PDB file of C-alpha atoms and ligand atoms in Angstrom:
ATOM      1  CA  MET E   1     128.647-108.008-129.741  1.00  0.00           C
ATOM      2  CA  SER E   2     131.923-107.012-127.989  1.00  0.00           C
ATOM      3  CA  ARG E   3     134.736-109.290-126.918  1.00  0.00           C
ATOM      4  CA  PRO E   4     134.667-109.604-123.107  1.00  0.00           C
ATOM      5  CA  VAL E   5     137.866-108.848-121.173  1.00  0.00           C
ATOM      6  CA  ILE E   6     138.709-108.964-117.462  1.00  0.00           C
ATOM      7  CA  VAL E   7     141.912-107.491-116.031  1.00  0.00           C
ATOM      8  CA  VAL E   8     142.747-107.653-112.317  1.00  0.00           C
ATOM      9  CA  HIS E   9     145.609-106.637-110.051  1.00  0.00           C
ATOM     10  CA  GLY E  10     146.534-107.748-106.553  1.00  0.00           C
ATOM     11  CA  GLY E  11     148.755-104.796-105.727  1.00  0.00           C
ATOM     12  CA  ALA E  12     152.190-103.364-106.464  1.00  0.00           C
ATOM     13  CA  GLY E  13     155.023-103.307-103.962  1.00  0.00           C
ATOM     14  CA  ASP E  14     157.746-105.411-102.413  1.00  0.00           C
ATOM     15  CA  ILE E  15     155.628-108.583-102.279  1.00  0.00           C
ATOM     16  CA  PRO E  16     157.711-111.039-100.226  1.00  0.00           C
ATOM     17  CA  ASP E  17     158.780-114.381-101.693  1.00  0.00           C
ATOM     18  CA  GLU E  18     156.632-116.317 -99.259  1.00  0.00           C
ATOM     19  CA  GLN E  19     153.524-114.531-100.606  1.00  0.00           C
ATOM     20  CA  ALA E  20     154.465-114.748-104.304  1.00  0.00           C
ATOM     21  CA  GLU E  21     152.586-117.967-105.055  1.00  0.00           C
ATOM     22  CA  GLY E  22     149.559-116.806-103.064  1.00  0.00           C
ATOM     23  CA  HIS E  23     149.466-113.614-105.127  1.00  0.00           C
ATOM     24  CA  ARG E  24     149.701-115.488-108.417  1.00  0.00           C
ATOM     25  CA  LEU E  25     146.970-117.957-107.474  1.00  0.00           C
ATOM     26  CA  GLY E  26     144.795-115.218-106.022  1.00  0.00           C
ATOM     27  CA  VAL E  27     144.787-112.980-109.106  1.00  0.00           C
ATOM     28  CA  GLN E  28     144.331-116.012-111.358  1.00  0.00           C
ATOM     29  CA  ARG E  29     141.286-117.123-109.366  1.00  0.00           C
ATOM     30  CA  ALA E  30     139.843-113.591-109.316  1.00  0.00           C
ATOM     31  CA  SER E  31     140.242-113.191-113.094  1.00  0.00           C
ATOM     32  CA  GLN E  32     138.635-116.600-113.671  1.00  0.00           C
ATOM     33  CA  VAL E  33     135.622-115.700-111.524  1.00  0.00           C
ATOM     34  CA  GLY E  34     135.221-112.388-113.374  1.00  0.00           C
ATOM     35  CA  TRP E  35     135.585-114.148-116.720  1.00  0.00           C
ATOM     36  CA  GLU E  36     132.852-116.662-115.880  1.00  0.00           C
ATOM     37  CA  VAL E  37     130.518-113.786-115.068  1.00  0.00           C
ATOM     38  CA  LEU E  38     131.250-112.113-118.414  1.00  0.00           C
ATOM     39  CA  THR E  39     130.922-115.234-120.553  1.00  0.00           C
ATOM     40  CA  ALA E  40     127.605-116.064-118.874  1.00  0.00           C
ATOM     41  CA  GLY E  41     126.342-112.714-120.158  1.00  0.00           C
ATOM     42  CA  GLY E  42     126.879-110.810-116.885  1.00  0.00           C
ATOM     43  CA  SER E  43     127.695-107.106-116.851  1.00  0.00           C
ATOM     44  CA  ALA E  44     131.139-105.561-116.497  1.00  0.00           C
ATOM     45  CA  GLU E  45     129.937-104.275-113.102  1.00  0.00           C
ATOM     46  CA  ASP E  46     129.057-107.806-111.940  1.00  0.00           C
ATOM     47  CA  ALA E  47     132.437-109.110-113.147  1.00  0.00           C
ATOM     48  CA  VAL E  48     134.470-106.385-111.437  1.00  0.00           C
ATOM     49  CA  GLU E  49     132.604-106.781-108.161  1.00  0.00           C
ATOM     50  CA  ALA E  50     132.902-110.588-108.231  1.00  0.00           C
ATOM     51  CA  ALA E  51     136.640-110.499-109.023  1.00  0.00           C
ATOM     52  CA  ILE E  52     137.420-107.972-106.308  1.00  0.00           C
ATOM     53  CA  ARG E  53     135.353-109.867-103.718  1.00  0.00           C
ATOM     54  CA  VAL E  54     137.510-112.933-104.372  1.00  0.00           C
ATOM     55  CA  MET E  55     140.625-110.909-103.533  1.00  0.00           C
ATOM     56  CA  GLU E  56     138.995-109.197-100.524  1.00  0.00           C
ATOM     57  CA  ASP E  57     138.183-112.639 -99.117  1.00  0.00           C
ATOM     58  CA  ASP E  58     141.725-113.905 -99.772  1.00  0.00           C
ATOM     59  CA  GLU E  59     143.864-112.836 -96.838  1.00  0.00           C
ATOM     60  CA  VAL E  60     147.051-112.697 -98.927  1.00  0.00           C
ATOM     61  CA  PHE E  61     145.875-109.315-100.290  1.00  0.00           C
ATOM     62  CA  ASP E  62     145.662-105.915 -98.629  1.00  0.00           C
ATOM     63  CA  ALA E  63     141.884-105.584 -98.973  1.00  0.00           C
ATOM     64  CA  GLY E  64     138.981-106.947 -96.926  1.00  0.00           C
ATOM     65  CA  ARG E  65     140.223-109.795 -94.717  1.00  0.00           C
ATOM     66  CA  GLY E  66     143.998-109.488 -94.414  1.00  0.00           C
ATOM     67  CA  SER E  67     144.068-105.681 -94.792  1.00  0.00           C
ATOM     68  CA  PHE E  68     146.982-103.737 -93.384  1.00  0.00           C
ATOM     69  CA  LEU E  69     146.416-102.147 -89.989  1.00  0.00           C
ATOM     70  CA  ASP E  70     147.155 -98.608 -88.883  1.00  0.00           C
ATOM     71  CA  LEU E  71     149.623 -97.514 -86.209  1.00  0.00           C
ATOM     72  CA  ASP E  72     147.021 -98.213 -83.521  1.00  0.00           C
ATOM     73  CA  GLY E  73     146.530-101.763 -84.856  1.00  0.00           C
ATOM     74  CA  ALA E  74     143.078-100.826 -86.200  1.00  0.00           C
ATOM     75  CA  LEU E  75     141.486-101.634 -89.553  1.00  0.00           C
ATOM     76  CA  SER E  76     140.461 -98.865 -91.991  1.00  0.00           C
ATOM     77  CA  MET E  77     139.468 -99.998 -95.502  1.00  0.00           C
ATOM     78  CA  ASP E  78     138.644 -97.940 -98.618  1.00  0.00           C
ATOM     79  CA  ALA E  79     137.048 -98.925-101.942  1.00  0.00           C
ATOM     80  CA  ALA E  80     135.650 -97.344-105.098  1.00  0.00           C
ATOM     81  CA  PHE E  81     133.574 -98.424-108.080  1.00  0.00           C
ATOM     82  CA  MET E  82     132.843 -96.713-111.389  1.00  0.00           C
ATOM     83  CA  GLU E  83     130.570 -97.456-114.348  1.00  0.00           C
ATOM     84  CA  GLY E  84     131.891 -96.437-117.739  1.00  0.00           C
ATOM     85  CA  ALA E  85     128.464 -96.103-119.360  1.00  0.00           C
ATOM     86  CA  ASN E  86     127.263 -93.084-117.384  1.00  0.00           C
ATOM     87  CA  LEU E  87     130.309 -92.089-115.250  1.00  0.00           C
ATOM     88  CA  ASN E  88     128.386 -92.952-112.080  1.00  0.00           C
ATOM     89  CA  ALA E  89     130.727 -93.690-109.194  1.00  0.00           C
ATOM     90  CA  GLY E  90     130.623 -94.748-105.552  1.00  0.00           C
ATOM     91  CA  ALA E  91     133.344 -94.779-102.912  1.00  0.00           C
ATOM     92  CA  VAL E  92     133.761 -95.619 -99.233  1.00  0.00           C
ATOM     93  CA  ALA E  93     136.528 -94.884 -96.757  1.00  0.00           C
ATOM     94  CA  ALA E  94     137.501 -95.726 -93.186  1.00  0.00           C
ATOM     95  CA  LEU E  95     135.486 -98.951 -93.005  1.00  0.00           C
ATOM     96  CA  SER E  96     136.204-101.529 -90.319  1.00  0.00           C
ATOM     97  CA  GLN E  97     133.040-103.632 -90.254  1.00  0.00           C
ATOM     98  CA  MET E  98     132.300-104.608 -93.868  1.00  0.00           C
ATOM     99  CA  ARG E  99     133.594-107.896 -95.210  1.00  0.00           C
ATOM    100  CA  ASN E 100     133.444-106.672 -98.819  1.00  0.00           C
ATOM    101  CA  PRO E 101     133.919-102.900 -99.111  1.00  0.00           C
ATOM    102  CA  ILE E 102     133.685-103.137-102.922  1.00  0.00           C
ATOM    103  CA  SER E 103     130.031-104.201-102.667  1.00  0.00           C
ATOM    104  CA  LEU E 104     129.202-101.137-100.580  1.00  0.00           C
ATOM    105  CA  ALA E 105     131.058 -98.904-103.055  1.00  0.00           C
ATOM    106  CA  ARG E 106     129.072-100.461-105.900  1.00  0.00           C
ATOM    107  CA  LEU E 107     125.759 -99.937-104.117  1.00  0.00           C
ATOM    108  CA  LEU E 108     126.609 -96.245-103.835  1.00  0.00           C
ATOM    109  CA  VAL E 109     126.898 -95.977-107.613  1.00  0.00           C
ATOM    110  CA  SER E 110     123.111 -95.725-107.826  1.00  0.00           C
ATOM    111  CA  ALA E 111     122.759 -93.440-104.760  1.00  0.00           C
ATOM    112  CA  PRO E 112     122.822 -89.645-104.684  1.00  0.00           C
ATOM    113  CA  HIS E 113     126.131 -89.778-102.758  1.00  0.00           C
ATOM    114  CA  VAL E 114     129.574 -90.478-104.230  1.00  0.00           C
ATOM    115  CA  LEU E 115     131.626 -90.920-101.031  1.00  0.00           C
ATOM    116  CA  LEU E 116     130.592 -92.127 -97.569  1.00  0.00           C
ATOM    117  CA  VAL E 117     133.001 -92.729 -94.696  1.00  0.00           C
ATOM    118  CA  GLY E 118     133.177 -94.511 -91.338  1.00  0.00           C
ATOM    119  CA  GLU E 119     130.083 -95.097 -89.240  1.00  0.00           C
ATOM    120  CA  GLY E 120     127.779 -93.354 -91.704  1.00  0.00           C
ATOM    121  CA  ALA E 121     128.938 -95.702 -94.451  1.00  0.00           C
ATOM    122  CA  HIS E 122     128.411 -98.772 -92.258  1.00  0.00           C
ATOM    123  CA  ARG E 123     124.921 -97.597 -91.357  1.00  0.00           C
ATOM    124  CA  TRP E 124     124.007 -96.804 -94.972  1.00  0.00           C
ATOM    125  CA  GLY E 125     125.228-100.252 -96.030  1.00  0.00           C
ATOM    126  CA  GLU E 126     123.076-101.937 -93.404  1.00  0.00           C
ATOM    127  CA  GLN E 127     120.048 -99.923 -94.507  1.00  0.00           C
ATOM    128  CA  HIS E 128     120.667-101.244 -98.018  1.00  0.00           C
ATOM    129  CA  GLY E 129     120.959-104.914 -97.147  1.00  0.00           C
ATOM    130  CA  LEU E 130     124.643-105.420 -96.288  1.00  0.00           C
ATOM    131  CA  HIS E 131     125.692-106.939 -92.976  1.00  0.00           C
ATOM    132  CA  ARG E 132     128.231-105.652 -90.525  1.00  0.00           C
ATOM    133  CA  CYS E 133     130.931-107.971 -89.292  1.00  0.00           C
ATOM    134  CA  SER E 134     133.341-107.594 -86.402  1.00  0.00           C
ATOM    135  CA  PRO E 135     136.753-106.084 -87.234  1.00  0.00           C
ATOM    136  CA  ASP E 136     138.172-109.220 -85.601  1.00  0.00           C
ATOM    137  CA  ASP E 137     136.711-111.268 -88.497  1.00  0.00           C
ATOM    138  CA  LEU E 138     138.960-109.321 -90.890  1.00  0.00           C
ATOM    139  CA  ILE E 139     142.174-108.821 -88.911  1.00  0.00           C
ATOM    140  CA  VAL E 140     144.724-111.599 -89.420  1.00  0.00           C
ATOM    141  CA  ALA E 141     147.698-112.541 -87.217  1.00  0.00           C
ATOM    142  CA  ARG E 142     150.208-111.614 -89.955  1.00  0.00           C
ATOM    143  CA  GLU E 143     149.053-107.998 -89.836  1.00  0.00           C
ATOM    144  CA  ARG E 144     149.052-107.808 -86.030  1.00  0.00           C
ATOM    145  CA  GLU E 145     152.666-109.007 -86.182  1.00  0.00           C
ATOM    146  CA  ARG E 146     153.492-106.396 -88.834  1.00  0.00           C
ATOM    147  CA  VAL E 147     152.337-103.635 -86.490  1.00  0.00           C
ATOM    148  CA  LEU E 148     154.679-105.000 -83.847  1.00  0.00           C
ATOM    149  CA  ALA E 149     157.551-105.395 -86.346  1.00  0.00           C
ATOM    150  CA  HIS E 150     156.956-102.043 -88.115  1.00  0.00           C
ATOM    151  CA  GLN E 151     157.419-103.482 -91.621  1.00  0.00           C
ATOM    152  CA  GLY E 152     156.075-101.718 -94.707  1.00  0.00           C
ATOM    153  CA  LEU E 153     155.033-102.505 -98.258  1.00  0.00           C
ATOM    154  CA  ASN E 154     152.244-101.410-100.581  1.00  0.00           C
ATOM    155  CA  ASP E 155     149.304-103.346-101.899  1.00  0.00           C
ATOM    156  CA  THR E 156     145.668-102.968-103.005  1.00  0.00           C
ATOM    157  CA  VAL E 157     143.390-104.969-105.326  1.00  0.00           C
ATOM    158  CA  GLY E 158     141.518-103.836-108.417  1.00  0.00           C
ATOM    159  CA  ALA E 159     139.753-104.903-111.595  1.00  0.00           C
ATOM    160  CA  VAL E 160     138.570-103.495-114.902  1.00  0.00           C
ATOM    161  CA  ALA E 161     136.201-105.376-117.198  1.00  0.00           C
ATOM    162  CA  MET E 162     134.413-105.051-120.519  1.00  0.00           C
ATOM    163  CA  ASP E 163     131.228-107.022-121.064  1.00  0.00           C
ATOM    164  CA  LEU E 164     129.551-108.410-124.178  1.00  0.00           C
ATOM    165  CA  SER E 165     127.752-105.082-124.686  1.00  0.00           C
ATOM    166  CA  GLY E 166     131.043-103.182-124.708  1.00  0.00           C
ATOM    167  CA  HIS E 167     130.412-101.513-121.357  1.00  0.00           C
ATOM    168  CA  LEU E 168     133.306-100.917-118.980  1.00  0.00           C
ATOM    169  CA  ALA E 169     133.513-100.910-115.183  1.00  0.00           C
ATOM    170  CA  ALA E 170     136.429-100.424-112.807  1.00  0.00           C
ATOM    171  CA  GLY E 171     136.891-101.090-109.103  1.00  0.00           C
ATOM    172  CA  VAL E 172     139.556-100.874-106.426  1.00  0.00           C
ATOM    173  CA  SER E 173     139.720-101.919-102.766  1.00  0.00           C
ATOM    174  CA  THR E 174     142.380-101.580-100.088  1.00  0.00           C
ATOM    175  CA  GLY E 175     143.283-101.702 -96.437  1.00  0.00           C
ATOM    176  CA  GLY E 176     145.488 -98.692 -97.197  1.00  0.00           C
ATOM    177  CA  SER E 177     149.179 -98.411 -96.482  1.00  0.00           C
ATOM    178  CA  PRO E 178     150.725-100.424 -93.658  1.00  0.00           C
ATOM    179  CA  LEU E 179     151.109 -98.675 -90.300  1.00  0.00           C
ATOM    180  CA  LYS E 180     149.330 -95.585 -91.569  1.00  0.00           C
ATOM    181  CA  VAL E 181     148.444 -92.698 -89.319  1.00  0.00           C
ATOM    182  CA  PRO E 182     144.930 -93.333 -87.941  1.00  0.00           C
ATOM    183  CA  GLY E 183     142.494 -91.385 -90.130  1.00  0.00           C
ATOM    184  CA  ARG E 184     144.726 -91.509 -93.212  1.00  0.00           C
ATOM    185  CA  VAL E 185     142.953 -92.131 -96.539  1.00  0.00           C
ATOM    186  CA  GLY E 186     144.839 -92.709 -99.806  1.00  0.00           C
ATOM    187  CA  ASP E 187     143.970 -92.619-103.501  1.00  0.00           C
ATOM    188  CA  VAL E 188     141.445 -95.448-103.564  1.00  0.00           C
ATOM    189  CA  PRO E 189     138.196 -93.600-102.719  1.00  0.00           C
ATOM    190  CA  CYS E 190     139.229 -90.515-104.719  1.00  0.00           C
ATOM    191  CA  ILE E 191     137.511 -90.971-108.091  1.00  0.00           C
ATOM    192  CA  GLY E 192     140.054 -90.129-110.785  1.00  0.00           C
ATOM    193  CA  ALA E 193     143.023 -90.970-108.571  1.00  0.00           C
ATOM    194  CA  GLY E 194     142.567 -94.688-107.768  1.00  0.00           C
ATOM    195  CA  ILE E 195     140.120 -95.568-110.569  1.00  0.00           C
ATOM    196  CA  TYR E 196     138.356 -94.181-113.585  1.00  0.00           C
ATOM    197  CA  ALA E 197     136.067 -95.699-116.225  1.00  0.00           C
ATOM    198  CA  ASP E 198     134.525 -94.182-119.330  1.00  0.00           C
ATOM    199  CA  ASP E 199     132.967 -96.378-122.037  1.00  0.00           C
ATOM    200  CA  GLN E 200     134.151 -93.891-124.665  1.00  0.00           C
ATOM    201  CA  VAL E 201     137.820 -94.227-123.640  1.00  0.00           C
ATOM    202  CA  GLY E 202     138.743 -97.008-121.194  1.00  0.00           C
ATOM    203  CA  GLY E 203     139.052 -98.044-117.574  1.00  0.00           C
ATOM    204  CA  VAL E 204     141.956 -97.829-115.121  1.00  0.00           C
ATOM    205  CA  SER E 205     142.638 -99.221-111.627  1.00  0.00           C
ATOM    206  CA  CYS E 206     145.736 -98.138-109.681  1.00  0.00           C
ATOM    207  CA  THR E 207     147.902 -99.477-106.868  1.00  0.00           C
ATOM    208  CA  GLY E 208     150.850 -98.055-104.965  1.00  0.00           C
ATOM    209  CA  VAL E 209     151.552 -95.179-102.623  1.00  0.00           C
ATOM    210  CA  GLY E 210     148.193 -93.413-102.420  1.00  0.00           C
ATOM    211  CA  GLU E 211     149.449 -89.944-101.592  1.00  0.00           C
ATOM    212  CA  GLN E 212     151.611 -89.837-104.708  1.00  0.00           C
ATOM    213  CA  ILE E 213     148.916 -91.355-106.940  1.00  0.00           C
ATOM    214  CA  THR E 214     146.388 -88.805-105.671  1.00  0.00           C
ATOM    215  CA  ARG E 215     148.694 -85.854-106.337  1.00  0.00           C
ATOM    216  CA  ILE E 216     148.894 -86.721-110.032  1.00  0.00           C
ATOM    217  CA  VAL E 217     145.261 -87.976-110.257  1.00  0.00           C
ATOM    218  CA  MET E 218     146.751 -90.981-111.985  1.00  0.00           C
ATOM    219  CA  ALA E 219     143.707 -92.941-113.235  1.00  0.00           C
ATOM    220  CA  LYS E 220     142.090 -89.896-114.874  1.00  0.00           C
ATOM    221  CA  ARG E 221     145.428 -88.711-116.198  1.00  0.00           C
ATOM    222  CA  CYS E 222     145.924 -92.094-117.888  1.00  0.00           C
ATOM    223  CA  THR E 223     142.361 -92.104-119.270  1.00  0.00           C
ATOM    224  CA  ASP E 224     142.820 -88.593-120.663  1.00  0.00           C
ATOM    225  CA  ARG E 225     146.049 -89.666-122.346  1.00  0.00           C
ATOM    226  CA  LEU E 226     144.291 -92.660-123.893  1.00  0.00           C
ATOM    227  CA  ALA E 227     141.490 -90.371-125.120  1.00  0.00           C
ATOM    228  CA  LYS E 228     143.913 -88.489-127.356  1.00  0.00           C
ATOM    229  CA  GLY E 229     143.946 -91.623-129.498  1.00  0.00           C
ATOM    230  CA  ASP E 230     147.634 -91.714-130.428  1.00  0.00           C
ATOM    231  CA  VAL E 231     148.863 -94.240-127.831  1.00  0.00           C
ATOM    232  CA  THR E 232     148.152 -97.879-127.033  1.00  0.00           C
ATOM    233  CA  ALA E 233     146.810 -98.885-123.618  1.00  0.00           C
ATOM    234  CA  GLN E 234     150.300-100.159-122.789  1.00  0.00           C
ATOM    235  CA  GLN E 235     151.929 -96.850-123.759  1.00  0.00           C
ATOM    236  CA  ALA E 236     149.357 -94.908-121.707  1.00  0.00           C
ATOM    237  CA  ALA E 237     150.096 -97.104-118.677  1.00  0.00           C
ATOM    238  CA  GLU E 238     153.863 -96.678-119.083  1.00  0.00           C
ATOM    239  CA  GLU E 239     153.544 -92.904-119.482  1.00  0.00           C
ATOM    240  CA  ALA E 240     151.451 -92.680-116.302  1.00  0.00           C
ATOM    241  CA  ILE E 241     154.075 -94.566-114.282  1.00  0.00           C
ATOM    242  CA  ALA E 242     156.915 -92.548-115.803  1.00  0.00           C
ATOM    243  CA  TYR E 243     155.107 -89.334-114.816  1.00  0.00           C
ATOM    244  CA  LEU E 244     154.420 -90.705-111.307  1.00  0.00           C
ATOM    245  CA  ALA E 245     158.142 -91.359-110.854  1.00  0.00           C
ATOM    246  CA  ARG E 246     159.354 -88.154-112.501  1.00  0.00           C
ATOM    247  CA  ARG E 247     156.913 -85.651-111.035  1.00  0.00           C
ATOM    248  CA  VAL E 248     156.366 -86.874-107.452  1.00  0.00           C
ATOM    249  CA  HIS E 249     159.018 -89.603-107.077  1.00  0.00           C
ATOM    250  CA  GLY E 250     156.078 -91.967-106.766  1.00  0.00           C
ATOM    251  CA  GLU E 251     155.910 -95.742-106.670  1.00  0.00           C
ATOM    252  CA  GLY E 252     153.031 -97.782-107.983  1.00  0.00           C
ATOM    253  CA  GLY E 253     151.350 -99.613-110.799  1.00  0.00           C
ATOM    254  CA  LEU E 254     148.142 -99.628-112.812  1.00  0.00           C
ATOM    255  CA  ILE E 255     146.032-101.756-115.145  1.00  0.00           C
ATOM    256  CA  VAL E 256     144.352-100.234-118.202  1.00  0.00           C
ATOM    257  CA  LEU E 257     141.630-101.566-120.507  1.00  0.00           C
ATOM    258  CA  SER E 258     140.827 -99.423-123.527  1.00  0.00           C
ATOM    259  CA  HIS E 259     137.321 -99.153-124.987  1.00  0.00           C
ATOM    260  CA  ASP E 260     138.468-101.313-127.903  1.00  0.00           C
ATOM    261  CA  GLY E 261     139.710-104.087-125.617  1.00  0.00           C
ATOM    262  CA  GLU E 262     143.459-103.342-125.507  1.00  0.00           C
ATOM    263  CA  ILE E 263     145.177-104.158-122.205  1.00  0.00           C
ATOM    264  CA  GLY E 264     147.987-102.163-120.591  1.00  0.00           C
ATOM    265  CA  CYS E 265     149.892-102.653-117.355  1.00  0.00           C
ATOM    266  CA  ALA E 266     152.916-100.851-115.905  1.00  0.00           C
ATOM    267  CA  MET E 267     154.674-100.583-112.545  1.00  0.00           C
ATOM    268  CA  ASN E 268     157.890 -99.224-111.079  1.00  0.00           C
ATOM    269  CA  THR E 269     157.786-101.396-107.956  1.00  0.00           C
ATOM    270  CA  GLN E 270     159.653-104.607-107.287  1.00  0.00           C
ATOM    271  CA  ARG E 271     156.579-106.699-108.083  1.00  0.00           C
ATOM    272  CA  MET E 272     152.897-106.400-108.985  1.00  0.00           C
ATOM    273  CA  SER E 273     150.492-109.320-109.179  1.00  0.00           C
ATOM    274  CA  ARG E 274     148.096-109.126-112.113  1.00  0.00           C
ATOM    275  CA  ALA E 275     146.069-111.369-114.416  1.00  0.00           C
ATOM    276  CA  TRP E 276     143.776-111.049-117.393  1.00  0.00           C
ATOM    277  CA  ILE E 277     141.588-113.167-119.621  1.00  0.00           C
ATOM    278  CA  THR E 278     140.406-112.394-123.153  1.00  0.00           C
ATOM    279  CA  PRO E 279     138.663-114.704-125.667  1.00  0.00           C
ATOM    280  CA  ASP E 280     142.135-115.558-127.083  1.00  0.00           C
ATOM    281  CA  ALA E 281     144.489-115.694-124.114  1.00  0.00           C
ATOM    282  CA  SER E 282     145.005-115.664-120.398  1.00  0.00           C
ATOM    283  CA  TYR E 283     147.948-114.269-118.464  1.00  0.00           C
ATOM    284  CA  VAL E 284     149.257-114.176-114.886  1.00  0.00           C
ATOM    285  CA  GLY E 285     152.266-112.092-113.835  1.00  0.00           C
ATOM    286  CA  LEU E 286     154.150-111.002-110.739  1.00  0.00           C
ATOM    287  CA  GLU E 287     157.623-109.794-111.755  1.00  0.00           C
ATOM    288  CA  PRO E 288     157.889-106.684-113.965  1.00  0.00           C
ATOM    289  CA  THR E 289     159.412-108.880-116.701  1.00  0.00           C
ATOM    290  CA  ASP E 290     156.725-111.613-116.629  1.00  0.00           C
TER     291      ASP E 290
HETATM  292  N1  LIG M   1     146.948 -97.306-102.901  1.00  0.00           N
HETATM  293  C1  LIG M   1     146.380 -97.585-101.659  1.00  0.00           C
HETATM  294  C2  LIG M   1     146.630 -96.592-100.631  1.00  0.00           C
HETATM  295  O1  LIG M   1     147.656 -95.919-100.683  1.00  0.00           O
HETATM  296  O2  LIG M   1     145.843 -96.443 -99.713  1.00  0.00           O
END
């Protein structure tokens, strides 16, 4: 039997002081919910979905309710899900009427499609038992004010888990970058950029400026580095962020969980909220030095 592990992040960026406590509490709660799923014998997939749903429902995070808006003041959310056992993956982009985009991405894992966008994704979700909501249920006053004030920062939520069988799953969900051009999609629904999971190697979930993360295919790059077997999960995470900065002047962060249960986390942003729970320890961090 494997040792279960859940690792979550609530996004990297210039998280303002007034949201710091909300971020800490939010990632702690999400990791706890994922942990309870794992210790009850649930799958890594169930734990990742449950943890990310907690953060999508928490308006402090840029995912689900509370997502950033685009330049037109409209909502456009992306999410992706990947199973490490068989490399099946599902992703959605440009959603405005799904309360929990991660659940739609997970449903797609067992469909013949990998990526669905916009109205087609909403319709497919409804056909498979999910309910549409109104965009107004997800848009919060803080984000309407941000559009008016033209302020920017980066965020996203994600999780990687290993269950008692040793299987890995990874997920990521975002409202995208603040004040984005309508139609813009970042790294999140690009499998290999925003997430990757392979039971034989490890799982990764990224956060930060999606264009830069996509250009270096950061999650797969980190997994490939880990697969060489001569670095720890922490070293693989640090190398990925160093390459992001060096090669594309990128800003972001990532969480890594290796197939043998090692945790890694790195960022080059001002802050990144993250939390994890293992059978021996639990951790919550926000500052790079935490
Ligand atoms: N990393 C989220 C985005 O850029 O859309």
